[in-house]
Coordinates of N, CA and C in Angstrom, one line a residue:
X1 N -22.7 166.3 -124.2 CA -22.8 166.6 -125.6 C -23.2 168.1 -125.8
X2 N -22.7 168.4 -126.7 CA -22.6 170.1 -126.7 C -24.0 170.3 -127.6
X3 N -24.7 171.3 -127.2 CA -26.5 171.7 -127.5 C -26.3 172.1 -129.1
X4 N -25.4 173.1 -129.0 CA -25.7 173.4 -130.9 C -25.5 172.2 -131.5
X5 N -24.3 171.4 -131.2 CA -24.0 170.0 -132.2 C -25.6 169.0 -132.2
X6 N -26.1 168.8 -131.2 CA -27.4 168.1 -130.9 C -28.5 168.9 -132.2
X7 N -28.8 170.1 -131.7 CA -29.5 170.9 -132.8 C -28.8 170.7 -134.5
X8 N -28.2 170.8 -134.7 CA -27.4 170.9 -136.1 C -27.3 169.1 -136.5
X9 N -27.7 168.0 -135.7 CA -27.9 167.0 -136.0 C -29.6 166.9 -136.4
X10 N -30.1 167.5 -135.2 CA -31.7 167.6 -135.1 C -32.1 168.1 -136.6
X11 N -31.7 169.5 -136.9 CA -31.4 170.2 -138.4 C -31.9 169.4 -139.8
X12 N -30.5 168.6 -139.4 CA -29.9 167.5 -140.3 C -30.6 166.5 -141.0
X13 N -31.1 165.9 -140.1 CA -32.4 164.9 -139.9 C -33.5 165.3 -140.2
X14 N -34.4 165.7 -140.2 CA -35.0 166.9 -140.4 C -35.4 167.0 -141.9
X15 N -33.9 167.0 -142.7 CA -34.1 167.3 -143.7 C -33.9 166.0 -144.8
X16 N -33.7 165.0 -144.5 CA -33.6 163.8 -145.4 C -34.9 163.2 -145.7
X17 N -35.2 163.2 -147.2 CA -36.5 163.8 -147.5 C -37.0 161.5 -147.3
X18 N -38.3 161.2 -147.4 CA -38.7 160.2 -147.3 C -38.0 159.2 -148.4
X19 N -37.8 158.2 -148.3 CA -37.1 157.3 -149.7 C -35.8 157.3 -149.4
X20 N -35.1 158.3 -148.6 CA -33.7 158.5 -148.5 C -33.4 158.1 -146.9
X21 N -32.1 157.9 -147.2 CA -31.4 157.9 -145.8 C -29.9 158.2 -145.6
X22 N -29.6 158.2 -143.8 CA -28.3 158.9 -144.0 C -27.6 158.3 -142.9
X23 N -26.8 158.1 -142.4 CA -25.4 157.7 -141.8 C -25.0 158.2 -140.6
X24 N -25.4 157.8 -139.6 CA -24.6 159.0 -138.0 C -23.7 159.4 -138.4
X25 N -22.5 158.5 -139.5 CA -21.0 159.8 -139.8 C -21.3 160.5 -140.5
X26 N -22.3 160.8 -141.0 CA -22.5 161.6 -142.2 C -22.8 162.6 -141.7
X27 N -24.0 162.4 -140.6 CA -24.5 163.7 -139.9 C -23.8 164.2 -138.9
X28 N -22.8 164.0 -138.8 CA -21.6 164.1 -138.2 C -20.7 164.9 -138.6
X29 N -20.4 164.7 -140.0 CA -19.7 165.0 -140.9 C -20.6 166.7 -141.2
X30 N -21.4 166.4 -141.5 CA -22.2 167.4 -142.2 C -22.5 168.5 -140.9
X31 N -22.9 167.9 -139.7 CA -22.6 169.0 -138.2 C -21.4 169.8 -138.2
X32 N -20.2 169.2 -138.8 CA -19.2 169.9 -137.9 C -18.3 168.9 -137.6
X33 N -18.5 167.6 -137.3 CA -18.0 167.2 -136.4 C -17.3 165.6 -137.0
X34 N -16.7 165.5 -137.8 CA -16.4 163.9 -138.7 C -16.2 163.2 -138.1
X35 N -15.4 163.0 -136.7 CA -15.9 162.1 -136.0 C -16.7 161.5 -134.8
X36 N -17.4 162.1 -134.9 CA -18.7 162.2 -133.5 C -19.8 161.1 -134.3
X37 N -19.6 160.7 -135.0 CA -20.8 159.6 -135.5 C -21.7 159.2 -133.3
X38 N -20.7 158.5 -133.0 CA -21.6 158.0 -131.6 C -21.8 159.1 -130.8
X39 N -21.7 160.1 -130.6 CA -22.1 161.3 -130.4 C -23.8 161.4 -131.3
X40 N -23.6 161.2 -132.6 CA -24.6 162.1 -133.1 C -25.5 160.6 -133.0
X41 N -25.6 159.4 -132.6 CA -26.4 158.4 -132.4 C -26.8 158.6 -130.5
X42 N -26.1 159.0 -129.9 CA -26.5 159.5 -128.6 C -27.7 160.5 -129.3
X43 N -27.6 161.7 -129.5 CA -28.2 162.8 -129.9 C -29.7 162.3 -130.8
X44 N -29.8 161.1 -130.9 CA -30.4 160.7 -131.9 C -31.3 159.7 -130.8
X45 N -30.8 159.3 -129.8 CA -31.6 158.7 -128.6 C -32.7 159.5 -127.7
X46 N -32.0 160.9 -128.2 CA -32.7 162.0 -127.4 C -33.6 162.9 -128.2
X47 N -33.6 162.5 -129.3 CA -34.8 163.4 -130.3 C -36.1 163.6 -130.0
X48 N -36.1 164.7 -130.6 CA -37.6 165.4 -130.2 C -38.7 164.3 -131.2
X49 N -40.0 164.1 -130.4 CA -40.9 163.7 -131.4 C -41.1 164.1 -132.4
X50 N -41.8 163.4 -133.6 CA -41.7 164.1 -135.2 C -40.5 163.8 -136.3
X51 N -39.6 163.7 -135.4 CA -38.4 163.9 -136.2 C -38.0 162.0 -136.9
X52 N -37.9 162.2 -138.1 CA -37.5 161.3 -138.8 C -36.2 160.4 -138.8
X53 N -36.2 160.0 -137.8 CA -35.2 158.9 -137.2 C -34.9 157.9 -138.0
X54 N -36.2 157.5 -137.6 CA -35.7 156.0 -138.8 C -34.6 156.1 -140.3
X55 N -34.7 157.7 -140.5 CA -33.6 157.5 -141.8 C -32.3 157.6 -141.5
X56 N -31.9 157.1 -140.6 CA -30.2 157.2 -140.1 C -30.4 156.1 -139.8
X57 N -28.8 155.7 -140.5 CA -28.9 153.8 -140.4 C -27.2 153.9 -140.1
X58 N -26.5 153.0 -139.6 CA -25.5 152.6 -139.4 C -24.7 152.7 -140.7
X59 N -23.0 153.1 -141.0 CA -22.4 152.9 -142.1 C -22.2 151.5 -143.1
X60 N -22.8 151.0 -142.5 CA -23.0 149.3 -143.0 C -24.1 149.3 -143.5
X61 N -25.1 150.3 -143.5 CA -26.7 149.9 -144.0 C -27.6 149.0 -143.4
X62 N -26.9 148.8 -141.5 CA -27.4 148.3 -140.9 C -28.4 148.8 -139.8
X63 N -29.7 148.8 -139.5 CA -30.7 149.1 -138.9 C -30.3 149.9 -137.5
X64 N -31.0 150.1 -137.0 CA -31.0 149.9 -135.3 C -30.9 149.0 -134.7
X65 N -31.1 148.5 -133.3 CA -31.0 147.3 -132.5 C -32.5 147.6 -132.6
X66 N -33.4 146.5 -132.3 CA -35.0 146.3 -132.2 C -35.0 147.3 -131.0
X67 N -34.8 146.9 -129.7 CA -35.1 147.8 -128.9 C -35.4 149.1 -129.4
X68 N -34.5 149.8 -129.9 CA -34.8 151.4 -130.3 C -36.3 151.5 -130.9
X69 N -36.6 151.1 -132.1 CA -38.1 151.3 -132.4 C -39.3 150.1 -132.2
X70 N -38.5 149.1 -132.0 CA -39.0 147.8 -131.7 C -38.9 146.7 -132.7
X71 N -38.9 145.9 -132.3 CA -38.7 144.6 -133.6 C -39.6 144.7 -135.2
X72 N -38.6 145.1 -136.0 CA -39.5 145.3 -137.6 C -39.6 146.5 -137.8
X73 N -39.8 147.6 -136.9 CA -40.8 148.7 -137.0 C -39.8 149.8 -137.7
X74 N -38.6 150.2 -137.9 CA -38.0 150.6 -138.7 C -37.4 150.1 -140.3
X75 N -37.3 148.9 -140.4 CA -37.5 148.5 -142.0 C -38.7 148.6 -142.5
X76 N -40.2 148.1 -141.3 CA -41.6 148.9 -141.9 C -41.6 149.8 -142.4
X77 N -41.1 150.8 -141.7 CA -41.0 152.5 -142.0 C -40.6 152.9 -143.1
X78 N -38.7 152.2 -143.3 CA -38.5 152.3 -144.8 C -38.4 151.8 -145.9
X79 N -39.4 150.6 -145.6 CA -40.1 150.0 -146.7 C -41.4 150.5 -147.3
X80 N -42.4 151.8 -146.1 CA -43.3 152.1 -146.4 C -42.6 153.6 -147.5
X81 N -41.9 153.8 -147.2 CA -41.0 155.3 -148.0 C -40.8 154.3 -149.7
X82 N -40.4 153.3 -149.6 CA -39.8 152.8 -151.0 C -38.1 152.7 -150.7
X83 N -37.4 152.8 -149.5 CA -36.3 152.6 -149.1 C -35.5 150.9 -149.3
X84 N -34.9 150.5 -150.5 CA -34.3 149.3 -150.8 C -33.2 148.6 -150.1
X85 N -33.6 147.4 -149.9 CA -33.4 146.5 -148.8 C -32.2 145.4 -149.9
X86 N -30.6 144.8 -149.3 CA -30.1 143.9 -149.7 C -30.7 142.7 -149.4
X87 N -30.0 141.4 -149.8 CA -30.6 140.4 -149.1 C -30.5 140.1 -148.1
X88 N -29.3 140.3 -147.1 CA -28.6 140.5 -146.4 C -29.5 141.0 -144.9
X89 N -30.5 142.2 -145.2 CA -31.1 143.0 -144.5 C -30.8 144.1 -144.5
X90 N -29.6 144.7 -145.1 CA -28.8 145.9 -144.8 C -29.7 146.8 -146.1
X91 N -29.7 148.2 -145.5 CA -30.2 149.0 -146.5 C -29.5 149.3 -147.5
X92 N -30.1 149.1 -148.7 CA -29.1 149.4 -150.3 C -28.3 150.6 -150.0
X93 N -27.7 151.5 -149.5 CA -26.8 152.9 -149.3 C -26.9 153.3 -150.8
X94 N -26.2 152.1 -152.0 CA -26.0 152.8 -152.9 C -27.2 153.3 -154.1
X95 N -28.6 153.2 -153.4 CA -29.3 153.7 -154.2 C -29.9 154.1 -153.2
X96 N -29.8 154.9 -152.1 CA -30.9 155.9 -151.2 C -30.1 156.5 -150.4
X97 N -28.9 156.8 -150.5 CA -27.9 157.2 -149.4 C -28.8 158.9 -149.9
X98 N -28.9 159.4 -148.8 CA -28.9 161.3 -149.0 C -28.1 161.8 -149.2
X99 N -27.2 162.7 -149.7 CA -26.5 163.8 -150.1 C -26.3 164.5 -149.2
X100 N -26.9 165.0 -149.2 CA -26.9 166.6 -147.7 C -27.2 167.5 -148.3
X101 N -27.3 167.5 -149.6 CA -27.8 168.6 -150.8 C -28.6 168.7 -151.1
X102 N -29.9 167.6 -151.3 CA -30.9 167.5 -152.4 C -32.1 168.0 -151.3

């Protein structure tokens, strides 16, 4: 995986303010790179402490696997932001998706 694309994900993330969230294609998209989505979910296995993970969700509005933060501990997260949940479990996208702008 090439270091600036890693960094320019890192960036990316970074900047999706609490309440929001965003898409590995997105931050993919928004890198450079439209289709590196599993690229920028590698990149995202390897993140520096600090960095606000939990707001990249699958293009389905689907979570992580438990292993990655552990069972719950990421819908905790973005339930503690105000981040809206279907019934389904899948994150509402169309009321918290981030922009890349805001």
């Amino acid at each position: 995986m090439e270091q600036n694309f890693r960094e320019k994900i890192y960036t990316l993330t970074a900047q999706i303010p609490a309440g929001k969230v965003a898409t590995y294609g997105q931050l993919a998209l928004l890198a450079g790179s439209p289709r590196a989505s599993r690229i920028a979910g590698a990149a995202m296995y390897r993140a520096p402490a600090g960095l606000p993970c939990h707001r990249v969700v699958y293009a389905s509005g689907r979570l992580s696997p438990p292993d990655v933060f552990g069972p719950g501990i990421q819908r905790a997260l973005l339930e503690q932001e105000g981040v809206p949940f279907l019934p389904d479990g899948r994150v509402d996208l169309a009321a918290c998706l981030w922009r890349g702008t805001e």
